[in-house]
Amino acid sequence: MAINRTSSHGEWSSRTAFILAAAGSAVGLGNIWKFPYITGENGGGAFVIIYIMCVILIGIPIMLAEVYLGKRGRLNPIASIRYISERENRSKNWQIIGLIGILAGILILSYYSVIAGWTMAYASRTAFGVLNNIDAAGAAVIFENFIADPERLLAWHTIFCIITALVVSRGVKSGLENAVVRLMPALLVLLVALVFYSAIEGDFANGIKFMLYPDFSQVTGKTILIAMGQAFFSLSLGMGALMVYGSYLSSDVSIPKTCVIVASLDTLVALLAGLAIFPIVISSGLEMTQGPGLIFQTLTVAFGAMPGGQLFGTLFFILLIVAAWTSSISLIEPMIIWLIEKYNVTRIQAAIFSAAIAWFIGIGTIISFNVGSDIKIFGLNIFDFLDYLTSNILLPMGGILITIYVSWLLSKEKVDSELKIKSRILRVLWYFSARVIAPIAVIFVMLNAIGINFDIFS
Ligand code: PHE
């Protein structure tokens, strides 16, 4: 029977291990780097509320569906869906979901690694005390000089790609479980400490107001698309990462509970990051809307001024690198197991090949901050284009296909017996979200974003 098959790539040692690995995938630069800067760009409170609604109404239902597919298929995303389709007499064209995911994963990794490289550079600068006592204006200059230098960005990007390839070539379980168990709680503790610092030294009242007080007059269809894209990105949804992790899940684990825990943890970290960053942005006179450099400049100011900031800052950046690295493993893993299963290559060969592709595409992101900033695709620079394409188009598209496939096309008995949602109300709610709310919301928001406007947004 399908349910008792196991993955040839191994299995998690416990439910906690899966939660940690999934949380390791979810919590990363998306929470600490991206969430604050896009919240800053999109006006604060209203964006945060829409984001949280997207997590609950769209994210969690799709997450359940995605983990379900992995746990039932036990293979790489493409083959899992082919396997399930064969058994359910569904078209094998649904494999396209896996393909979209593998593509999205590598494209995301290409720029993710560049930003992880920034984090490494800032860890080393903080450690050497280069950033001590820097004010906001100084932090801005330092950051601008840094991203203006393509060679330096390339060096760090290369190091991060190599580290990622090294770890995944040893297999996901060894290494990953250990890193996550020890380091994720440490990251959380440091983040909470940073929030305290921000409460004492920053403009906490206005920071909180910015983050929680909604001004819906600024909200457009595009704001909602970005919030939704961020929910997909932050929860690692729609690209097969959780499908792959689900395929290593032992058969007795409850999917829904696990997913709710992972999503809550991920959202908690994003909100804490916001609480830590915004009060300092305001008190130091930095710009909310400055984009991808926001946390690097803000944290430079904060660590530069705080007692013990050199040590504390170094630790913080190191933990952020670890968080980025546990996420990048999940970005590359779908492609790796696909290569292994389909082309019979070794894990090491697959890892080198996949990382090399991400590395090469990453050069586009590097130059979009300096020598290639004039290169535009659909009016966006290369980094913004890749980010838009993946977060706002590929991940939601993958997600919507996953949820339609699972909730409408697969045998309801099988899905029910696997998900084991005991409460009838919750079961009905899940079906309603997965079948109706999530698909309609995603289609609606995407149509709106490509310019087909509906009255409620105008
Ligand atoms: N969720 C990760 C983060 O927030 C990024 C990611 C996206 C990982 C998609 C896997 C899949 O940093």
Short mmCIF file of C-alpha atoms and ligand atoms in Angstrom, two decimals:
data_model
loop_
_atom_site.label_atom_id
_atom_site.label_comp_id
_atom_site.label_asym_id
_atom_site.label_seq_id
_atom_site.Cartn_x
_atom_site.Cartn_y
_atom_site.Cartn_z
CA MET A 1 0.00 0.00 0.00
CA ALA A 2 1.15 3.47 -0.83
CA ILE A 3 1.02 4.69 2.71
CA ASN A 4 3.62 2.26 3.98
CA ARG A 5 6.24 2.94 1.33
CA THR A 6 9.33 4.75 2.45
CA SER A 7 11.72 7.02 0.65
CA SER A 8 14.96 5.56 -0.64
CA HIS A 9 16.69 8.73 0.57
CA GLY A 10 16.02 7.96 4.23
CA GLU A 11 13.50 8.99 6.83
CA TRP A 12 13.36 11.53 9.67
CA SER A 13 14.21 10.12 13.04
CA SER A 14 11.08 11.59 14.62
CA ARG A 15 8.21 13.98 14.13
CA THR A 16 10.25 16.65 15.87
CA ALA A 17 12.99 16.15 13.33
CA PHE A 18 10.55 16.81 10.51
CA ILE A 19 9.16 19.89 12.25
CA LEU A 20 12.67 21.18 12.70
CA ALA A 21 13.67 20.48 9.14
CA ALA A 22 10.50 22.06 7.75
CA ALA A 23 10.98 25.02 10.09
CA GLY A 24 14.61 25.14 9.00
CA SER A 25 13.40 25.42 5.43
CA ALA A 26 10.73 27.99 6.24
CA VAL A 27 12.70 30.24 8.59
CA GLY A 28 15.42 31.99 6.72
CA LEU A 29 16.26 35.20 4.93
CA GLY A 30 12.59 35.41 3.97
CA ASN A 31 11.66 36.16 7.57
CA ILE A 32 14.52 38.30 8.72
CA TRP A 33 15.74 40.03 5.56
CA LYS A 34 12.76 40.08 3.21
CA PHE A 35 9.75 40.44 5.50
CA PRO A 36 10.94 43.71 7.12
CA TYR A 37 11.99 45.31 3.85
CA ILE A 38 8.83 44.51 1.90
CA THR A 39 6.68 45.47 4.87
CA GLY A 40 8.59 48.75 4.86
CA GLU A 41 8.01 49.21 1.15
CA ASN A 42 4.34 48.35 1.36
CA GLY A 43 3.22 50.64 4.11
CA GLY A 44 3.38 48.54 7.31
CA GLY A 45 0.29 47.48 9.31
CA ALA A 46 -2.19 46.73 6.54
CA PHE A 47 0.43 44.66 4.73
CA VAL A 48 1.16 42.67 7.90
CA ILE A 49 -2.53 41.88 8.40
CA ILE A 50 -2.97 40.81 4.78
CA TYR A 51 0.17 38.72 5.08
CA ILE A 52 -1.12 36.90 8.15
CA MET A 53 -4.46 36.27 6.45
CA CYS A 54 -2.64 34.81 3.45
CA VAL A 55 -0.72 32.46 5.75
CA ILE A 56 -3.90 31.23 7.42
CA LEU A 57 -6.31 31.11 4.49
CA ILE A 58 -3.99 30.11 1.68
CA GLY A 59 -0.64 29.04 3.12
CA ILE A 60 -1.60 26.42 5.69
CA PRO A 61 -4.20 24.63 3.52
CA ILE A 62 -1.73 24.39 0.64
CA MET A 63 1.02 23.27 3.00
CA LEU A 64 -1.11 20.31 4.10
CA ALA A 65 -1.71 19.35 0.48
CA GLU A 66 1.95 19.62 -0.41
CA VAL A 67 3.25 17.55 2.49
CA TYR A 68 0.53 15.01 1.76
CA LEU A 69 1.76 14.56 -1.82
CA GLY A 70 5.31 14.00 -0.67
CA LYS A 71 4.39 11.57 2.05
CA ARG A 72 2.25 9.54 -0.31
CA GLY A 73 4.58 9.66 -3.33
CA ARG A 74 7.89 9.19 -1.50
CA LEU A 75 9.89 10.19 -4.59
CA ASN A 76 11.13 13.40 -6.14
CA PRO A 77 8.32 15.92 -6.80
CA ILE A 78 7.90 14.99 -10.46
CA ALA A 79 7.99 11.24 -9.89
CA SER A 80 5.79 11.43 -6.78
CA ILE A 81 3.05 13.08 -8.76
CA ARG A 82 3.46 10.63 -11.64
CA TYR A 83 3.22 7.74 -9.17
CA ILE A 84 0.08 9.12 -7.56
CA SER A 85 -1.51 10.03 -10.88
CA GLU A 86 -1.01 6.50 -12.17
CA ARG A 87 -2.78 5.08 -9.15
CA GLU A 88 -5.63 7.56 -9.28
CA ASN A 89 -6.11 7.49 -13.05
CA ARG A 90 -5.22 11.11 -13.44
CA SER A 91 -3.29 12.66 -16.29
CA LYS A 92 0.45 12.46 -15.86
CA ASN A 93 0.67 16.06 -17.07
CA TRP A 94 0.24 17.01 -13.41
CA GLN A 95 3.94 16.32 -13.18
CA ILE A 96 4.34 19.88 -14.38
CA ILE A 97 3.90 20.84 -10.71
CA GLY A 98 7.20 19.17 -9.93
CA LEU A 99 8.90 20.83 -12.85
CA ILE A 100 7.71 24.29 -11.86
CA GLY A 101 8.99 23.59 -8.36
CA ILE A 102 12.44 22.46 -9.40
CA LEU A 103 12.80 25.49 -11.64
CA ALA A 104 11.56 27.88 -8.93
CA GLY A 105 13.92 26.34 -6.37
CA ILE A 106 17.02 26.88 -8.49
CA LEU A 107 15.99 30.40 -9.50
CA ILE A 108 15.32 31.36 -5.88
CA LEU A 109 18.58 29.81 -4.75
CA SER A 110 20.46 31.89 -7.34
CA TYR A 111 19.60 35.17 -5.61
CA TYR A 112 19.14 33.74 -2.13
CA SER A 113 22.79 32.76 -2.17
CA VAL A 114 23.84 36.29 -3.10
CA ILE A 115 21.97 37.73 -0.12
CA ALA A 116 23.30 34.98 2.14
CA GLY A 117 26.70 36.16 0.91
CA TRP A 118 25.90 39.67 2.16
CA THR A 119 25.11 38.11 5.53
CA MET A 120 28.47 36.39 5.59
CA ALA A 121 30.25 39.61 4.69
CA TYR A 122 28.43 41.43 7.49
CA ALA A 123 29.24 38.66 9.96
CA SER A 124 32.93 39.01 9.23
CA ARG A 125 32.85 42.82 9.29
CA THR A 126 31.03 42.84 12.61
CA ALA A 127 33.44 40.28 14.02
CA PHE A 128 36.44 42.40 13.06
CA GLY A 129 34.89 45.48 14.62
CA VAL A 130 34.79 47.34 11.30
CA LEU A 131 31.20 48.36 11.97
CA ASN A 132 31.60 49.62 15.55
CA ASN A 133 30.03 53.02 16.27
CA ILE A 134 28.73 53.58 12.76
CA ASP A 135 25.77 55.97 12.45
CA ALA A 136 22.90 55.70 9.98
CA ALA A 137 24.57 57.80 7.29
CA GLY A 138 27.78 55.76 7.65
CA ALA A 139 25.86 52.49 7.48
CA ALA A 140 24.22 53.61 4.24
CA VAL A 141 27.55 54.51 2.65
CA ILE A 142 29.13 51.24 3.74
CA PHE A 143 26.27 49.24 2.32
CA GLU A 144 26.24 51.14 -0.97
CA ASN A 145 29.96 50.71 -1.42
CA PHE A 146 29.63 47.04 -0.64
CA ILE A 147 26.96 46.25 -3.21
CA ALA A 148 28.68 48.42 -5.80
CA ASP A 149 31.56 45.94 -5.88
CA PRO A 150 30.65 42.92 -8.05
CA GLU A 151 33.84 41.01 -7.30
CA ARG A 152 33.26 41.06 -3.59
CA LEU A 153 29.64 39.97 -3.98
CA LEU A 154 30.74 37.21 -6.31
CA ALA A 155 33.31 35.92 -3.84
CA TRP A 156 30.75 35.60 -1.03
CA HIS A 157 28.11 34.16 -3.37
CA THR A 158 30.63 31.55 -4.51
CA ILE A 159 31.47 30.59 -0.93
CA PHE A 160 27.81 30.17 -0.06
CA CYS A 161 27.13 28.00 -3.14
CA ILE A 162 30.08 25.79 -2.22
CA ILE A 163 28.91 25.38 1.37
CA THR A 164 25.42 24.48 0.18
CA ALA A 165 26.76 21.94 -2.31
CA LEU A 166 29.03 20.42 0.33
CA VAL A 167 26.23 19.89 2.79
CA VAL A 168 23.64 18.53 0.39
CA SER A 169 26.16 16.17 -1.10
CA ARG A 170 26.34 14.44 2.27
CA GLY A 171 22.57 13.89 2.38
CA VAL A 172 19.93 15.97 4.01
CA LYS A 173 19.48 14.19 7.25
CA SER A 174 22.95 14.09 8.64
CA GLY A 175 24.01 17.61 9.23
CA LEU A 176 20.68 19.29 8.76
CA GLU A 177 18.87 17.80 11.75
CA ASN A 178 21.76 18.57 14.04
CA ALA A 179 22.24 22.11 12.84
CA VAL A 180 18.58 22.91 13.17
CA VAL A 181 18.09 21.40 16.61
CA ARG A 182 20.90 23.40 18.13
CA LEU A 183 20.99 26.61 16.20
CA MET A 184 17.39 27.53 15.49
CA PRO A 185 16.49 27.98 19.17
CA ALA A 186 19.60 30.14 19.53
CA LEU A 187 18.46 32.34 16.65
CA LEU A 188 15.09 32.76 18.31
CA VAL A 189 16.67 33.76 21.62
CA LEU A 190 18.92 36.32 19.95
CA LEU A 191 16.01 37.73 18.01
CA VAL A 192 14.02 38.19 21.21
CA ALA A 193 17.02 39.90 22.81
CA LEU A 194 17.20 42.19 19.80
CA VAL A 195 13.52 43.08 20.23
CA PHE A 196 14.28 44.06 23.85
CA TYR A 197 17.16 46.21 22.72
CA SER A 198 14.96 47.81 20.13
CA ALA A 199 12.30 48.48 22.79
CA ILE A 200 14.81 50.26 24.99
CA GLU A 201 16.91 52.12 22.45
CA GLY A 202 14.66 52.45 19.42
CA ASP A 203 11.43 54.32 18.87
CA PHE A 204 9.35 51.34 19.92
CA ALA A 205 5.98 53.10 20.05
CA ASN A 206 6.23 54.32 16.48
CA GLY A 207 7.83 51.09 15.32
CA ILE A 208 4.89 49.10 16.64
CA LYS A 209 2.47 51.60 15.24
CA PHE A 210 4.07 51.31 11.82
CA MET A 211 3.90 47.55 11.94
CA LEU A 212 0.49 47.00 13.47
CA TYR A 213 -1.62 50.06 12.71
CA PRO A 214 -3.32 49.37 9.38
CA ASP A 215 -3.81 52.03 6.76
CA PHE A 216 -5.91 50.26 4.17
CA SER A 217 -6.14 53.31 1.95
CA GLN A 218 -2.72 52.44 0.54
CA VAL A 219 -3.62 48.84 -0.26
CA THR A 220 -3.83 47.87 -3.94
CA GLY A 221 -4.10 44.58 -5.79
CA LYS A 222 -0.33 44.63 -6.05
CA THR A 223 0.07 44.91 -2.27
CA ILE A 224 -2.04 41.79 -1.85
CA LEU A 225 -0.04 39.94 -4.51
CA ILE A 226 3.20 40.78 -2.76
CA ALA A 227 1.82 39.71 0.64
CA MET A 228 0.63 36.46 -0.86
CA GLY A 229 3.93 35.89 -2.68
CA GLN A 230 5.72 36.49 0.59
CA ALA A 231 3.52 33.93 2.35
CA PHE A 232 4.48 31.33 -0.27
CA PHE A 233 8.13 32.31 -0.10
CA SER A 234 8.36 32.39 3.65
CA LEU A 235 6.52 29.11 4.19
CA SER A 236 8.61 27.45 1.44
CA LEU A 237 5.43 26.57 -0.43
CA GLY A 238 4.59 25.70 -3.98
CA MET A 239 7.97 24.42 -5.12
CA GLY A 240 8.29 20.93 -3.79
CA ALA A 241 10.57 21.62 -0.83
CA LEU A 242 7.98 20.50 1.69
CA MET A 243 6.93 17.73 -0.66
CA VAL A 244 10.44 16.36 -0.51
CA TYR A 245 10.64 16.76 3.26
CA GLY A 246 7.21 15.15 3.54
CA SER A 247 8.52 12.19 1.60
CA TYR A 248 11.01 11.48 4.38
CA LEU A 249 8.22 11.56 6.97
CA SER A 250 7.42 8.32 8.76
CA SER A 251 3.90 7.10 8.15
CA ASP A 252 2.47 7.62 11.66
CA VAL A 253 2.96 11.38 11.85
CA SER A 254 -0.02 13.75 11.73
CA ILE A 255 0.42 16.20 8.87
CA PRO A 256 -2.01 18.98 9.91
CA LYS A 257 -0.66 19.51 13.41
CA THR A 258 2.88 19.58 12.12
CA CYS A 259 2.03 22.11 9.43
CA VAL A 260 0.28 24.46 11.85
CA ILE A 261 3.30 24.37 14.15
CA VAL A 262 5.71 25.13 11.30
CA ALA A 263 3.59 27.98 9.92
CA SER A 264 3.16 29.53 13.38
CA LEU A 265 6.86 29.39 14.09
CA ASP A 266 7.67 30.94 10.74
CA THR A 267 5.21 33.79 11.25
CA LEU A 268 6.45 34.37 14.79
CA VAL A 269 10.01 34.81 13.56
CA ALA A 270 8.94 37.26 10.84
CA LEU A 271 6.95 39.35 13.30
CA LEU A 272 9.82 39.37 15.80
CA ALA A 273 12.18 40.49 13.04
CA GLY A 274 9.82 43.37 12.27
CA LEU A 275 9.58 44.33 15.94
CA ALA A 276 13.35 44.34 16.17
CA ILE A 277 13.98 46.31 12.98
CA PHE A 278 11.32 49.02 12.63
CA PRO A 279 11.85 50.88 15.92
CA ILE A 280 15.54 51.22 15.06
CA VAL A 281 14.79 52.32 11.50
CA ILE A 282 12.64 55.11 12.87
CA SER A 283 14.90 56.23 15.73
CA SER A 284 18.00 56.30 13.55
CA GLY A 285 16.33 58.18 10.72
CA LEU A 286 16.81 55.42 8.13
CA GLU A 287 14.31 55.04 5.29
CA MET A 288 11.57 52.39 5.60
CA THR A 289 11.45 52.06 1.84
CA GLN A 290 15.10 51.51 1.09
CA GLY A 291 14.58 47.92 -0.03
CA PRO A 292 16.93 44.94 0.24
CA GLY A 293 19.57 46.81 2.26
CA LEU A 294 17.17 47.63 5.10
CA ILE A 295 18.24 45.08 7.69
CA PHE A 296 21.93 45.36 6.89
CA GLN A 297 21.94 49.10 7.51
CA THR A 298 19.60 48.97 10.48
CA LEU A 299 21.49 46.19 12.21
CA THR A 300 24.81 47.93 11.59
CA VAL A 301 23.50 50.97 13.45
CA ALA A 302 22.04 48.85 16.26
CA PHE A 303 25.03 46.58 16.80
CA GLY A 304 27.42 49.50 16.39
CA ALA A 305 25.83 51.34 19.28
CA MET A 306 24.93 48.56 21.69
CA PRO A 307 27.23 47.39 24.47
CA GLY A 308 28.72 44.06 23.42
CA GLY A 309 27.39 44.72 19.92
CA GLN A 310 30.46 43.32 18.26
CA LEU A 311 29.99 39.89 19.80
CA PHE A 312 26.20 39.96 19.75
CA GLY A 313 26.12 41.17 16.15
CA THR A 314 28.58 38.55 14.97
CA LEU A 315 26.54 35.82 16.61
CA PHE A 316 23.35 37.15 15.12
CA PHE A 317 24.73 37.21 11.57
CA ILE A 318 26.22 33.76 11.97
CA LEU A 319 22.87 32.35 13.05
CA LEU A 320 21.24 34.10 10.12
CA ILE A 321 23.73 32.39 7.81
CA VAL A 322 22.75 29.05 9.32
CA ALA A 323 19.06 29.86 8.84
CA ALA A 324 19.75 30.81 5.21
CA TRP A 325 21.72 27.66 4.72
CA THR A 326 19.01 25.32 6.08
CA SER A 327 16.60 27.04 3.67
CA SER A 328 18.94 26.83 0.71
CA ILE A 329 19.30 23.10 1.25
CA SER A 330 15.56 22.75 0.80
CA LEU A 331 15.67 24.92 -2.33
CA ILE A 332 18.18 22.67 -4.04
CA GLU A 333 17.01 19.28 -2.72
CA PRO A 334 14.09 18.76 -5.16
CA MET A 335 16.44 19.20 -8.12
CA ILE A 336 19.02 16.93 -6.55
CA ILE A 337 16.78 13.97 -5.90
CA TRP A 338 15.23 14.42 -9.33
CA LEU A 339 18.68 14.22 -10.95
CA ILE A 340 19.62 11.21 -8.83
CA GLU A 341 16.43 9.30 -9.58
CA LYS A 342 16.13 10.23 -13.22
CA TYR A 343 19.73 10.28 -14.44
CA ASN A 344 21.25 7.88 -11.99
CA VAL A 345 24.01 10.27 -11.01
CA THR A 346 25.58 10.32 -7.56
CA ARG A 347 24.45 12.77 -4.90
CA ILE A 348 27.76 14.58 -5.14
CA GLN A 349 27.49 15.01 -8.92
CA ALA A 350 23.91 16.21 -8.61
CA ALA A 351 24.89 18.67 -5.89
CA ILE A 352 27.78 20.14 -7.86
CA PHE A 353 25.72 20.45 -11.02
CA SER A 354 22.72 22.11 -9.31
CA ALA A 355 24.84 24.50 -7.27
CA ALA A 356 26.80 25.46 -10.38
CA ILE A 357 23.61 26.41 -12.20
CA ALA A 358 22.38 28.49 -9.25
CA TRP A 359 25.82 30.09 -9.01
CA PHE A 360 25.80 31.05 -12.68
CA ILE A 361 22.30 32.56 -12.63
CA GLY A 362 23.24 34.35 -9.41
CA ILE A 363 25.71 36.48 -11.35
CA GLY A 364 22.66 38.22 -12.85
CA THR A 365 21.53 39.23 -9.37
CA ILE A 366 25.00 40.43 -8.43
CA ILE A 367 25.30 42.77 -11.38
CA SER A 368 21.79 44.12 -10.92
CA PHE A 369 23.13 46.02 -7.87
CA ASN A 370 26.03 47.57 -9.79
CA VAL A 371 27.39 47.28 -13.33
CA GLY A 372 24.21 45.75 -14.71
CA SER A 373 21.66 47.90 -12.91
CA ASP A 374 20.45 49.25 -16.25
CA ILE A 375 19.58 45.84 -17.59
CA LYS A 376 15.80 45.57 -17.35
CA ILE A 377 13.44 42.68 -17.91
CA PHE A 378 9.81 43.85 -18.03
CA GLY A 379 10.97 47.07 -16.42
CA LEU A 380 12.64 45.33 -13.46
CA ASN A 381 16.31 44.78 -12.78
CA ILE A 382 17.48 41.16 -12.85
CA PHE A 383 17.19 40.61 -9.08
CA ASP A 384 13.72 42.17 -8.86
CA PHE A 385 12.62 40.22 -11.91
CA LEU A 386 13.78 36.87 -10.48
CA ASP A 387 12.18 37.68 -7.15
CA TYR A 388 8.90 38.68 -8.80
CA LEU A 389 8.86 35.71 -11.15
CA THR A 390 9.48 33.19 -8.38
CA SER A 391 7.58 34.59 -5.37
CA ASN A 392 4.64 36.13 -7.15
CA ILE A 393 4.18 33.83 -10.13
CA LEU A 394 5.89 30.42 -9.93
CA LEU A 395 5.28 29.63 -6.24
CA PRO A 396 1.59 30.66 -6.26
CA MET A 397 1.11 28.78 -9.54
CA GLY A 398 2.73 25.63 -8.09
CA GLY A 399 0.68 26.04 -4.92
CA ILE A 400 -2.63 26.40 -6.67
CA LEU A 401 -2.01 23.35 -8.87
CA ILE A 402 -1.04 21.34 -5.80
CA THR A 403 -4.15 22.26 -3.86
CA ILE A 404 -6.50 21.68 -6.82
CA TYR A 405 -4.87 18.35 -7.55
CA VAL A 406 -5.08 17.09 -3.98
CA SER A 407 -8.44 18.47 -2.90
CA TRP A 408 -10.42 17.96 -6.12
CA LEU A 409 -8.82 15.13 -8.04
CA LEU A 410 -7.49 12.61 -5.57
CA SER A 411 -9.55 10.01 -3.78
CA LYS A 412 -11.18 11.70 -0.83
CA GLU A 413 -10.98 8.58 1.34
CA LYS A 414 -7.24 8.33 0.86
CA VAL A 415 -6.68 12.01 1.58
CA ASP A 416 -8.92 11.87 4.64
CA SER A 417 -7.34 8.76 6.03
CA GLU A 418 -3.89 10.30 5.66
CA LEU A 419 -4.65 13.78 6.96
CA LYS A 420 -6.74 12.37 9.82
CA ILE A 421 -8.38 15.68 10.67
CA LYS A 422 -10.58 14.42 13.48
CA SER A 423 -12.86 17.39 13.98
CA ARG A 424 -15.55 17.50 11.31
CA ILE A 425 -15.61 21.27 11.29
CA LEU A 426 -11.90 21.51 10.68
CA ARG A 427 -12.12 18.92 7.93
CA VAL A 428 -14.87 20.83 6.17
CA LEU A 429 -12.89 24.03 6.64
CA TRP A 430 -9.78 22.48 5.14
CA TYR A 431 -11.65 21.26 2.07
CA PHE A 432 -13.30 24.62 1.68
CA SER A 433 -10.01 26.50 1.87
CA ALA A 434 -8.12 24.04 -0.29
CA ARG A 435 -10.83 23.67 -2.94
CA VAL A 436 -12.32 27.13 -3.07
CA ILE A 437 -10.68 29.91 -1.09
CA ALA A 438 -7.04 29.27 -1.94
CA PRO A 439 -7.48 28.73 -5.70
CA ILE A 440 -9.86 31.65 -6.13
CA ALA A 441 -7.72 33.97 -4.05
CA VAL A 442 -4.57 33.09 -5.94
CA ILE A 443 -6.16 33.46 -9.39
CA PHE A 444 -7.88 36.68 -8.39
CA VAL A 445 -4.74 38.27 -7.03
CA MET A 446 -2.63 37.16 -9.99
CA LEU A 447 -5.10 38.49 -12.55
CA ASN A 448 -5.22 41.73 -10.68
CA ALA A 449 -1.48 41.98 -10.66
CA ILE A 450 -1.18 41.57 -14.42
CA GLY A 451 -3.50 44.51 -14.82
CA ILE A 452 -6.94 42.96 -14.97
CA ASN A 453 -8.55 45.08 -12.31
CA PHE A 454 -11.57 44.34 -10.26
CA ASP A 455 -13.64 47.13 -8.83
CA ILE A 456 -12.96 46.41 -5.19
CA PHE A 457 -9.35 47.47 -5.58
CA SER A 458 -9.93 50.69 -7.44
N1 PHE B 1 11.28 29.98 3.21
C1 PHE B 1 12.64 30.37 2.98
C2 PHE B 1 12.87 31.69 3.70
O1 PHE B 1 11.95 32.29 4.18
C3 PHE B 1 12.97 30.46 1.53
C4 PHE B 1 12.47 29.31 0.73
C5 PHE B 1 11.51 29.51 -0.25
C6 PHE B 1 12.92 28.02 0.97
C7 PHE B 1 10.98 28.45 -0.98
C8 PHE B 1 12.43 26.95 0.25
C9 PHE B 1 11.45 27.16 -0.70
O2 PHE B 1 13.97 32.16 3.78
#
